[in-house]
Amino acid sequence: MSYSLSLERFEGKLAVVTGASSGIGKAIAEGLVKYGLVVAGVARRVERIVEHAKQLRGAKGKLVGFKCDLTKEEDILETFDTITEELGPIHVLVNNAGVRLGGTVIDGDIEKWKTMLNTNVLGLAIATREAVKSMKAHNIKGHIINVNSVAGHAVTEFPRANLYPTTKFAVTALTETIRLEINREKLPIKITSLSPGVVLTEFREIADGKESAEASLKNPALVAEDVADAAFYILSTPEHVNVKELIVSVQGRFA
């Protein structure tokens, strides 16, 4: 797919992508750089982003890495301040960072619960608040994409899902809440919930264990670039069009 003509209005503008060190975030960051955006890649494993930036030298845009722990408010605030000081106002925010720590609720580990809630819900909300603050201050026609999940729309039989669906249902509600707030203030900012089904990334190994993840790969699944293409489509829509929700799944699979 090619949306280069439709993404021209973002060329040279700043996009912030959280969880940009691997998987979906890495694919989105790479694509945006190739379409000419300046991308602030945010992650704890910033060394991966730095290495990726070297590989993207010569592209129309550029990738800059910023180390941040999205479970810590002070980290997020400091990182967003640094990004805007060094690179300018934010035009696009992709809230991609997320974790799914395997386990159950009835025998659950509260530290895992806190990590998922802090990353998937509170971290997303804080990052969105900071991005909107930047967009408002500069009257920017911005766009926010929250990388959600089909698990944010229906709870299915998925062993060891733990609090993950709960956090993603929260993302669904948060996205619509923020959209309504933006509309009330008559801000020229769009916001979208992008909900992929099963995606082949190392995220699955972390959540399910390598053996379980490998077993699940016998079934067809999306790859990170499929989700990135969906994000580029969302950003390519005309200014008067807002894709509120986009669900992407593999043909013939339950999720």
Coordinates of N, CA and C in Angstrom, one line a residue, residues 9-213:
R9 N 0.6 16.1 4.1 CA 0.4 17.2 5.1 C 1.1 17.0 6.4
F10 N 1.6 15.8 6.7 CA 2.4 15.5 7.9 C 3.9 15.5 7.6
E11 N 4.3 15.7 6.4 CA 5.7 15.6 6.0 C 6.5 16.7 6.8
G12 N 7.5 16.3 7.5 CA 8.3 17.2 8.3 C 7.8 17.5 9.6
K13 N 6.6 16.9 9.9 CA 6.0 17.2 11.2 C 6.4 16.1 12.2
L14 N 6.1 16.3 13.5 CA 6.5 15.4 14.5 C 5.5 14.4 14.9
A15 N 5.8 13.1 14.9 CA 5.0 12.0 15.4 C 5.7 11.4 16.6
V16 N 4.9 11.1 17.7 CA 5.5 10.4 18.8 C 4.9 9.0 18.8
V17 N 5.7 8.0 18.8 CA 5.3 6.6 18.8 C 5.8 5.9 20.1
T18 N 4.9 5.5 20.9 CA 5.3 4.8 22.1 C 5.4 3.3 21.8
G19 N 6.3 2.6 22.6 CA 6.5 1.2 22.3 C 7.2 0.9 21.0
A20 N 8.1 1.8 20.6 CA 8.6 1.8 19.3 C 9.9 0.9 19.1
S21 N 10.2 0.2 20.1 CA 11.4 -0.6 20.0 C 11.3 -1.9 19.3
S22 N 10.0 -2.4 19.1 CA 9.8 -3.7 18.4 C 8.4 -3.8 17.9
G23 N 8.1 -4.8 17.2 CA 6.7 -5.1 16.8 C 6.0 -4.0 16.0
I24 N 4.7 -3.8 16.4 CA 3.9 -2.9 15.7 C 4.4 -1.4 15.8
G25 N 4.9 -1.1 17.0 CA 5.5 0.3 17.1 C 6.7 0.5 16.2
K26 N 7.5 -0.4 16.1 CA 8.7 -0.3 15.3 C 8.3 -0.2 13.8
A27 N 7.3 -1.0 13.4 CA 6.8 -0.9 12.0 C 6.2 0.4 11.7
I28 N 5.4 0.9 12.6 CA 4.7 2.2 12.4 C 5.8 3.4 12.3
A29 N 6.7 3.3 13.3 CA 7.8 4.3 13.3 C 8.6 4.3 12.0
E30 N 8.9 3.1 11.5 CA 9.7 3.0 10.2 C 8.9 3.6 9.1
G31 N 7.6 3.2 9.0 CA 6.8 3.7 7.9 C 6.7 5.2 7.9
L32 N 6.4 5.8 9.1 CA 6.3 7.3 9.2 C 7.5 8.0 8.8
V33 N 8.7 7.4 9.2 CA 10.0 8.0 8.7 C 10.1 8.0 7.2
K34 N 9.7 6.9 6.6 CA 9.8 6.8 5.1 C 8.8 7.8 4.5
Y35 N 7.7 8.1 5.1 CA 6.8 9.1 4.6 C 7.2 10.5 4.9
G36 N 8.3 10.7 5.5 CA 8.9 12.0 5.7 C 8.6 12.7 7.1
L37 N 8.1 11.9 8.0 CA 7.9 12.5 9.3 C 9.1 12.4 10.2
V38 N 9.2 13.3 11.2 CA 10.2 13.2 12.2 C 9.5 12.4 13.3
V39 N 10.1 11.3 13.7 CA 9.5 10.4 14.7 C 10.3 10.3 16.0
A40 N 9.6 10.6 17.1 CA 10.2 10.4 18.4 C 9.7 9.0 18.8
G41 N 10.6 8.1 18.8 CA 10.4 6.7 19.3 C 10.6 6.6 20.8
V42 N 9.6 6.2 21.5 CA 9.6 6.1 22.9 C 9.6 4.7 23.4
A43 N 10.5 4.3 24.3 CA 10.5 2.9 24.8 C 11.5 2.8 25.9
R44 N 11.4 1.8 26.7 CA 12.5 1.5 27.8 C 13.7 1.1 27.1
R45 N 13.6 0.2 26.1 CA 14.8 -0.3 25.4 C 15.2 0.6 24.3
V46 N 15.6 1.8 24.6 CA 15.9 2.9 23.7 C 17.0 2.5 22.7
E47 N 17.9 1.6 23.2 CA 19.0 1.3 22.4 C 18.6 0.6 21.1
R48 N 17.5 -0.1 21.1 CA 16.9 -0.7 19.9 C 16.5 0.4 18.9
I49 N 15.9 1.4 19.4 CA 15.4 2.5 18.6 C 16.6 3.3 18.0
V50 N 17.6 3.5 18.8 CA 18.9 4.1 18.3 C 19.4 3.3 17.1
E51 N 19.5 2.0 17.3 CA 20.0 1.1 16.2 C 19.1 1.2 15.0
H52 N 17.8 1.2 15.2 CA 16.9 1.3 14.1 C 17.0 2.6 13.3
A53 N 17.3 3.7 14.1 CA 17.4 5.0 13.5 C 18.6 5.0 12.5
K54 N 19.7 4.3 12.9 CA 20.9 4.2 12.0 C 20.5 3.5 10.7
Q55 N 19.7 2.5 10.7 CA 19.3 1.8 9.5 C 18.4 2.6 8.6
L56 N 17.7 3.6 9.2 CA 16.8 4.5 8.4 C 17.4 5.8 7.9
R57 N 18.7 5.9 8.1 CA 19.4 7.1 7.6 C 19.3 7.1 6.1
G58 N 19.0 8.3 5.5 CA 18.7 8.4 4.1 C 17.3 8.4 3.8
A59 N 16.4 8.1 4.7 CA 15.0 8.2 4.5 C 14.5 9.6 4.5
K60 N 13.3 9.9 4.0 CA 12.8 11.3 4.0 C 12.7 12.0 5.3
G61 N 12.3 11.2 6.3 CA 12.2 11.7 7.7 C 13.4 11.2 8.5
K62 N 13.2 11.2 9.9 CA 14.2 10.7 10.7 C 13.6 10.2 12.0
L63 N 14.3 9.2 12.7 CA 13.8 8.6 13.9 C 14.8 9.0 15.0
V64 N 14.2 9.4 16.1 CA 15.0 9.8 17.3 C 14.5 9.0 18.5
G65 N 15.4 8.4 19.2 CA 14.9 7.6 20.4 C 14.9 8.3 21.7
F66 N 13.9 8.0 22.5 CA 13.8 8.6 23.8 C 13.4 7.5 24.8
K67 N 14.2 7.4 25.9 CA 14.0 6.3 26.9 C 12.9 6.8 27.8
C68 N 12.0 5.9 28.1 CA 10.9 6.3 29.0 C 10.2 5.0 29.5
D69 N 9.9 5.0 30.8 CA 9.1 3.9 31.4 C 7.7 4.5 31.6
L70 N 6.8 3.9 30.7 CA 5.4 4.4 30.7 C 4.6 4.0 31.9
T71 N 5.1 3.3 32.8 CA 4.4 3.0 34.1 C 4.7 4.2 35.1
K72 N 5.5 5.1 34.8 CA 5.9 6.2 35.7 C 5.5 7.5 35.2
E73 N 4.6 8.2 35.9 CA 4.1 9.5 35.4 C 5.3 10.5 35.2
E74 N 6.2 10.6 36.1 CA 7.3 11.6 36.0 C 8.2 11.3 34.8
D75 N 8.3 10.0 34.4 CA 9.1 9.7 33.2 C 8.4 10.2 32.0
I76 N 7.1 10.0 31.9 CA 6.3 10.4 30.8 C 6.4 11.9 30.6
L77 N 6.2 12.6 31.7 CA 6.2 14.1 31.7 C 7.5 14.6 31.2
E78 N 8.6 14.1 31.8 CA 9.9 14.5 31.4 C 10.2 14.2 30.0
T79 N 9.8 13.1 29.5 CA 10.1 12.7 28.1 C 9.4 13.5 27.2
F80 N 8.1 13.8 27.4 CA 7.3 14.7 26.5 C 7.9 16.1 26.5
D81 N 8.3 16.6 27.6 CA 8.9 17.9 27.7 C 10.2 18.0 26.8
T82 N 11.0 16.9 27.0 CA 12.2 16.9 26.2 C 12.0 16.8 24.7
I83 N 11.0 15.9 24.3 CA 10.7 15.7 22.9 C 10.3 17.1 22.3
T84 N 9.4 17.8 22.9 CA 8.9 19.1 22.4 C 9.9 20.1 22.4
E85 N 10.8 20.1 23.4 CA 11.9 21.1 23.4 C 12.9 20.9 22.3
E86 N 13.2 19.6 22.0 CA 14.2 19.2 21.0 C 13.7 19.1 19.6
L87 N 12.4 18.7 19.4 CA 11.9 18.4 18.1 C 10.7 19.3 17.7
G88 N 10.1 20.0 18.6 CA 8.9 20.8 18.3 C 7.6 20.3 18.7
P89 N 6.5 20.9 18.3 CA 5.2 20.5 18.7 C 4.8 19.2 18.0
I90 N 3.9 18.5 18.7 CA 3.4 17.2 18.3 C 2.2 17.3 17.3
H91 N 2.3 16.6 16.2 CA 1.2 16.5 15.3 C 0.5 15.2 15.3
V92 N 1.3 14.1 15.6 CA 0.7 12.7 15.6 C 1.2 12.0 16.9
L93 N 0.3 11.4 17.5 CA 0.6 10.5 18.7 C 0.1 9.1 18.4
V94 N 1.0 8.1 18.4 CA 0.5 6.7 18.3 C 0.8 6.0 19.7
N95 N -0.2 5.8 20.4 CA -0.1 5.1 21.7 C -0.1 3.6 21.5
N96 N 1.1 3.1 21.2 CA 1.2 1.7 20.9 C 1.7 0.9 22.1
A97 N 2.4 1.5 23.0 CA 3.0 0.7 24.1 C 1.9 -0.1 24.9
G98 N 2.2 -1.3 25.1 CA 1.2 -2.2 25.9 C 1.9 -3.4 26.3
V99 N 1.3 -4.0 27.4 CA 1.8 -5.3 27.9 C 0.7 -6.2 28.2
R100 N 0.9 -7.5 28.0 CA 0.0 -8.5 28.5 C 0.8 -9.6 29.2
L101 N 0.7 -9.6 30.5 CA 1.4 -10.5 31.4 C 0.6 -11.6 31.7
G102 N 1.0 -12.8 31.3 CA 0.2 -14.0 31.4 C -0.1 -14.4 32.9
G103 N -1.3 -14.9 33.1 CA -1.7 -15.3 34.4 C -3.2 -15.4 34.5
T104 N -3.8 -15.5 35.7 CA -5.2 -15.6 35.9 C -5.6 -14.5 36.9
V105 N -6.8 -14.2 37.0 CA -7.3 -13.3 38.0 C -7.5 -14.0 39.3
I106 N -8.1 -15.2 39.3 CA -8.4 -15.9 40.5 C -7.2 -16.3 41.3
D107 N -6.0 -16.5 40.6 CA -4.8 -16.7 41.3 C -3.8 -15.7 41.0
G108 N -4.2 -14.4 40.8 CA -3.4 -13.4 40.2 C -2.3 -12.8 41.0
D109 N -1.4 -12.2 40.3 CA -0.3 -11.4 40.8 C -0.6 -9.9 40.7
I110 N -0.7 -9.3 41.8 CA -1.2 -7.9 41.8 C -0.1 -7.0 41.1
E111 N 1.2 -7.3 41.2 CA 2.2 -6.5 40.5 C 2.0 -6.6 39.0
K112 N 1.6 -7.7 38.5 CA 1.4 -7.8 37.1 C 0.1 -7.0 36.7
W113 N -0.9 -7.0 37.6 CA -2.1 -6.2 37.3 C -1.7 -4.7 37.2
K114 N -0.9 -4.3 38.2 CA -0.5 -2.8 38.3 C 0.3 -2.5 37.0
T115 N 1.2 -3.3 36.6 CA 2.0 -3.0 35.4 C 1.1 -2.9 34.2
M116 N 0.2 -3.8 34.0 CA -0.7 -3.7 32.8 C -1.6 -2.5 32.9
L117 N -2.2 -2.2 34.0 CA -3.0 -1.0 34.2 C -2.3 0.3 34.0
N118 N -1.1 0.4 34.6 CA -0.3 1.6 34.5 C 0.2 1.8 33.1
T119 N 0.6 0.7 32.3 CA 1.1 0.9 31.0 C -0.1 1.1 30.0
N120 N -1.0 0.2 30.0 CA -2.1 0.1 29.0 C -3.1 1.2 29.1
V121 N -3.3 1.7 30.3 CA -4.4 2.6 30.6 C -3.9 4.0 31.0
L122 N -3.2 4.0 32.2 CA -2.8 5.3 32.7 C -1.7 5.9 31.9
G123 N -0.7 5.1 31.4 CA 0.3 5.6 30.6 C -0.2 6.2 29.3
L124 N -1.2 5.5 28.7 CA -1.8 6.0 27.5 C -2.6 7.3 27.7
A125 N -3.3 7.4 28.9 CA -4.0 8.6 29.2 C -3.1 9.8 29.4
I126 N -2.0 9.6 30.1 CA -1.0 10.7 30.4 C -0.4 11.2 29.1
A127 N 0.0 10.2 28.3 CA 0.7 10.6 27.0 C -0.3 11.3 26.1
T128 N -1.6 10.9 26.1 CA -2.6 11.6 25.3 C -2.8 13.1 25.8
R129 N -2.8 13.2 27.2 CA -3.0 14.5 27.7 C -1.8 15.5 27.3
E130 N -0.6 15.0 27.4 CA 0.5 15.8 27.0 C 0.6 16.1 25.6
A131 N 0.2 15.2 24.7 CA 0.1 15.4 23.3 C -0.9 16.5 22.9
V132 N -2.1 16.3 23.5 CA -3.2 17.3 23.3 C -2.8 18.7 23.8
K133 N -2.1 18.8 24.9 CA -1.6 20.0 25.4 C -0.7 20.7 24.3
S134 N 0.2 20.0 23.7 CA 1.1 20.5 22.7 C 0.3 20.9 21.4
M135 N -0.7 20.1 21.0 CA -1.5 20.4 19.8 C -2.3 21.6 20.1
K136 N -2.9 21.8 21.3 CA -3.8 22.9 21.6 C -2.9 24.2 21.6
A137 N -1.7 24.1 22.1 CA -0.9 25.3 22.3 C -0.5 25.9 20.9
H138 N -0.5 25.0 19.9 CA 0.0 25.4 18.6 C -1.1 25.3 17.5
N139 N -2.4 25.1 18.0 CA -3.5 25.1 17.1 C -3.3 24.1 15.9
I140 N -2.8 22.9 16.3 CA -2.5 21.8 15.3 C -3.6 20.9 15.0
K141 N -3.8 20.6 13.7 CA -4.8 19.7 13.3 C -4.1 18.3 13.4
G142 N -4.2 17.8 14.6 CA -3.4 16.6 14.9 C -4.3 15.3 14.9
H143 N -3.6 14.2 15.1 CA -4.2 12.9 15.1 C -3.6 12.0 16.1
I144 N -4.5 11.3 16.9 CA -4.0 10.4 17.9 C -4.6 9.0 17.6
I145 N -3.7 8.0 17.5 CA -4.1 6.6 17.3 C -3.8 5.8 18.5
N146 N -4.8 5.2 19.1 CA -4.6 4.3 20.2 C -4.6 2.9 19.7
V147 N -3.5 2.2 19.8 CA -3.4 0.8 19.3 C -4.1 -0.1 20.4
N148 N -5.3 -0.5 20.1 CA -6.1 -1.2 21.0 C -6.0 -2.7 20.7
S149 N -7.1 -3.5 20.7 CA -7.1 -4.9 20.5 C -8.5 -5.4 20.3
V150 N -8.7 -6.5 19.6 CA -10.0 -7.1 19.5 C -10.5 -7.5 20.9
A151 N -9.5 -7.7 21.8 CA -9.8 -8.0 23.2 C -10.4 -6.8 23.9
G152 N -10.4 -5.6 23.3 CA -11.1 -4.5 23.9 C -12.5 -4.4 23.5
H153 N -13.0 -5.4 22.7 CA -14.4 -5.4 22.3 C -15.2 -6.6 22.7
A154 N -14.5 -7.7 22.9 CA -15.2 -8.9 23.3 C -14.2 -9.8 24.1
V155 N -14.7 -10.4 25.2 CA -13.9 -11.3 26.0 C -14.1 -12.7 25.4
T156 N -13.1 -13.4 25.0 CA -13.2 -14.7 24.4 C -12.4 -15.7 25.3
E157 N -12.5 -17.0 24.9 CA -11.8 -18.0 25.7 C -10.4 -18.0 25.3
F158 N -9.6 -17.2 26.1 CA -8.2 -17.1 25.8 C -7.4 -17.3 27.1
P159 N -6.9 -18.5 27.3 CA -6.2 -18.8 28.6 C -5.2 -17.8 29.0
R160 N -5.1 -17.5 30.3 CA -4.1 -16.6 30.8 C -4.1 -15.2 30.3
A161 N -5.3 -14.8 29.9 CA -5.5 -13.4 29.4 C -5.4 -12.4 30.6
N162 N -5.7 -12.9 31.8 CA -5.5 -12.0 33.0 C -6.3 -10.7 32.9
L163 N -5.7 -9.6 33.2 CA -6.4 -8.3 33.2 C -6.3 -7.6 31.8
Y164 N -5.7 -8.3 30.9 CA -5.4 -7.7 29.6 C -6.7 -7.2 28.9
P165 N -7.8 -8.0 28.8 CA -9.0 -7.5 28.2 C -9.6 -6.4 28.9
T166 N -9.5 -6.4 30.2 CA -10.0 -5.2 31.0 C -9.3 -3.9 30.6
T167 N -8.0 -4.0 30.5 CA -7.3 -2.8 30.1 C -7.6 -2.3 28.7
K168 N -7.9 -3.3 27.8 CA -8.2 -2.9 26.4 C -9.7 -2.4 26.3
F169 N -10.6 -2.9 27.1 CA -11.9 -2.3 27.2 C -11.8 -0.9 27.6
A170 N -10.9 -0.7 28.6 CA -10.7 0.7 29.1 C -10.2 1.6 27.9
V171 N -9.3 1.1 27.1 CA -8.8 1.9 25.9 C -10.0 2.2 25.0
T172 N -10.9 1.3 24.8 CA -12.1 1.6 23.9 C -12.9 2.7 24.5
A173 N -13.1 2.7 25.8 CA -13.9 3.7 26.5 C -13.1 5.0 26.5
L174 N -11.8 5.0 26.8 CA -11.0 6.2 26.9 C -11.0 6.9 25.5
T175 N -10.8 6.1 24.4 CA -10.7 6.8 23.1 C -12.0 7.5 22.8
E176 N -13.2 6.9 23.1 CA -14.4 7.6 22.8 C -14.6 8.8 23.8
T177 N -14.2 8.6 25.0 CA -14.3 9.7 26.0 C -13.5 10.9 25.5
I178 N -12.3 10.7 25.1 CA -11.4 11.7 24.6 C -11.9 12.4 23.4
R179 N -12.5 11.6 22.5 CA -13.1 12.1 21.2 C -14.2 13.1 21.6
L180 N -15.0 12.8 22.5 CA -16.1 13.6 22.9 C -15.6 14.9 23.6
E181 N -14.6 14.8 24.4 CA -14.0 16.0 25.0 C -13.4 16.9 24.0
I182 N -12.7 16.3 23.0 CA -12.1 17.1 21.9 C -13.2 17.9 21.2
N183 N -14.3 17.1 20.9 CA -15.4 17.8 20.1 C -16.0 18.9 20.9
R184 N -16.2 18.7 22.2 CA -16.8 19.8 23.1 C -15.9 21.1 23.0
E185 N -14.6 20.9 23.0 CA -13.7 22.0 23.0 C -13.5 22.5 21.5
K186 N -14.1 21.8 20.6 CA -14.0 22.2 19.2 C -12.5 22.3 18.7
L187 N -11.7 21.3 19.1 CA -10.3 21.2 18.8 C -10.2 20.4 17.4
P188 N -9.3 20.8 16.6 CA -9.1 20.2 15.3 C -8.3 18.9 15.3
I189 N -8.6 18.0 16.3 CA -7.8 16.8 16.6 C -8.6 15.6 16.4
K190 N -8.1 14.6 15.6 CA -8.8 13.4 15.4 C -8.2 12.3 16.3
I191 N -9.1 11.3 16.7 CA -8.6 10.2 17.5 C -9.2 8.9 17.1
T192 N -8.4 7.9 17.0 CA -8.9 6.6 16.5 C -8.4 5.5 17.4
S193 N -9.3 4.5 17.6 CA -8.9 3.2 18.2 C -8.7 2.2 17.1
L194 N -7.5 1.7 17.0 CA -7.1 0.7 16.0 C -6.9 -0.6 16.7
S195 N -7.8 -1.6 16.4 CA -7.8 -2.8 17.1 C -7.5 -4.0 16.3
P196 N -6.2 -4.5 16.4 CA -5.8 -5.7 15.6 C -6.2 -7.0 16.3
G197 N -6.3 -8.0 15.5 CA -6.5 -9.4 16.1 C -5.1 -9.9 16.4
V198 N -5.0 -11.2 16.3 CA -3.7 -11.9 16.7 C -2.6 -11.4 15.7
V199 N -1.5 -10.9 16.3 CA -0.3 -10.4 15.5 C 0.9 -11.2 15.9
L200 N 1.7 -11.5 14.9 CA 3.0 -12.2 15.2 C 4.1 -11.2 15.6
T201 N 4.3 -11.1 16.9 CA 5.4 -10.3 17.4 C 6.0 -10.9 18.6
E202 N 7.1 -10.4 19.1 CA 7.7 -11.0 20.3 C 6.8 -10.7 21.5
F203 N 5.9 -9.8 21.4 CA 4.9 -9.5 22.5 C 4.2 -10.8 22.9
R204 N 3.9 -11.7 21.9 CA 3.2 -12.9 22.3 C 4.1 -13.9 23.1
E205 N 5.4 -13.9 22.8 CA 6.3 -14.7 23.5 C 6.4 -14.3 25.0
I206 N 6.4 -13.0 25.2 CA 6.5 -12.4 26.5 C 5.2 -12.8 27.3
A207 N 4.1 -12.7 26.6 CA 2.8 -12.9 27.3 C 2.5 -14.4 27.6
D208 N 2.8 -15.2 26.6 CA 2.4 -16.6 26.6 C 3.5 -17.6 26.8
G209 N 4.7 -17.1 26.8 CA 5.8 -18.1 26.8 C 6.1 -18.5 25.3
K210 N 7.4 -18.7 25.0 CA 7.8 -19.0 23.7 C 7.1 -20.2 23.1
E211 N 7.0 -21.3 23.8 CA 6.3 -22.5 23.3 C 4.9 -22.3 22.9
S212 N 4.2 -21.6 23.8 CA 2.8 -21.3 23.5 C 2.6 -20.4 22.3
A213 N 3.5 -19.5 22.2 CA 3.4 -18.5 21.1 C 3.7 -19.3 19.8

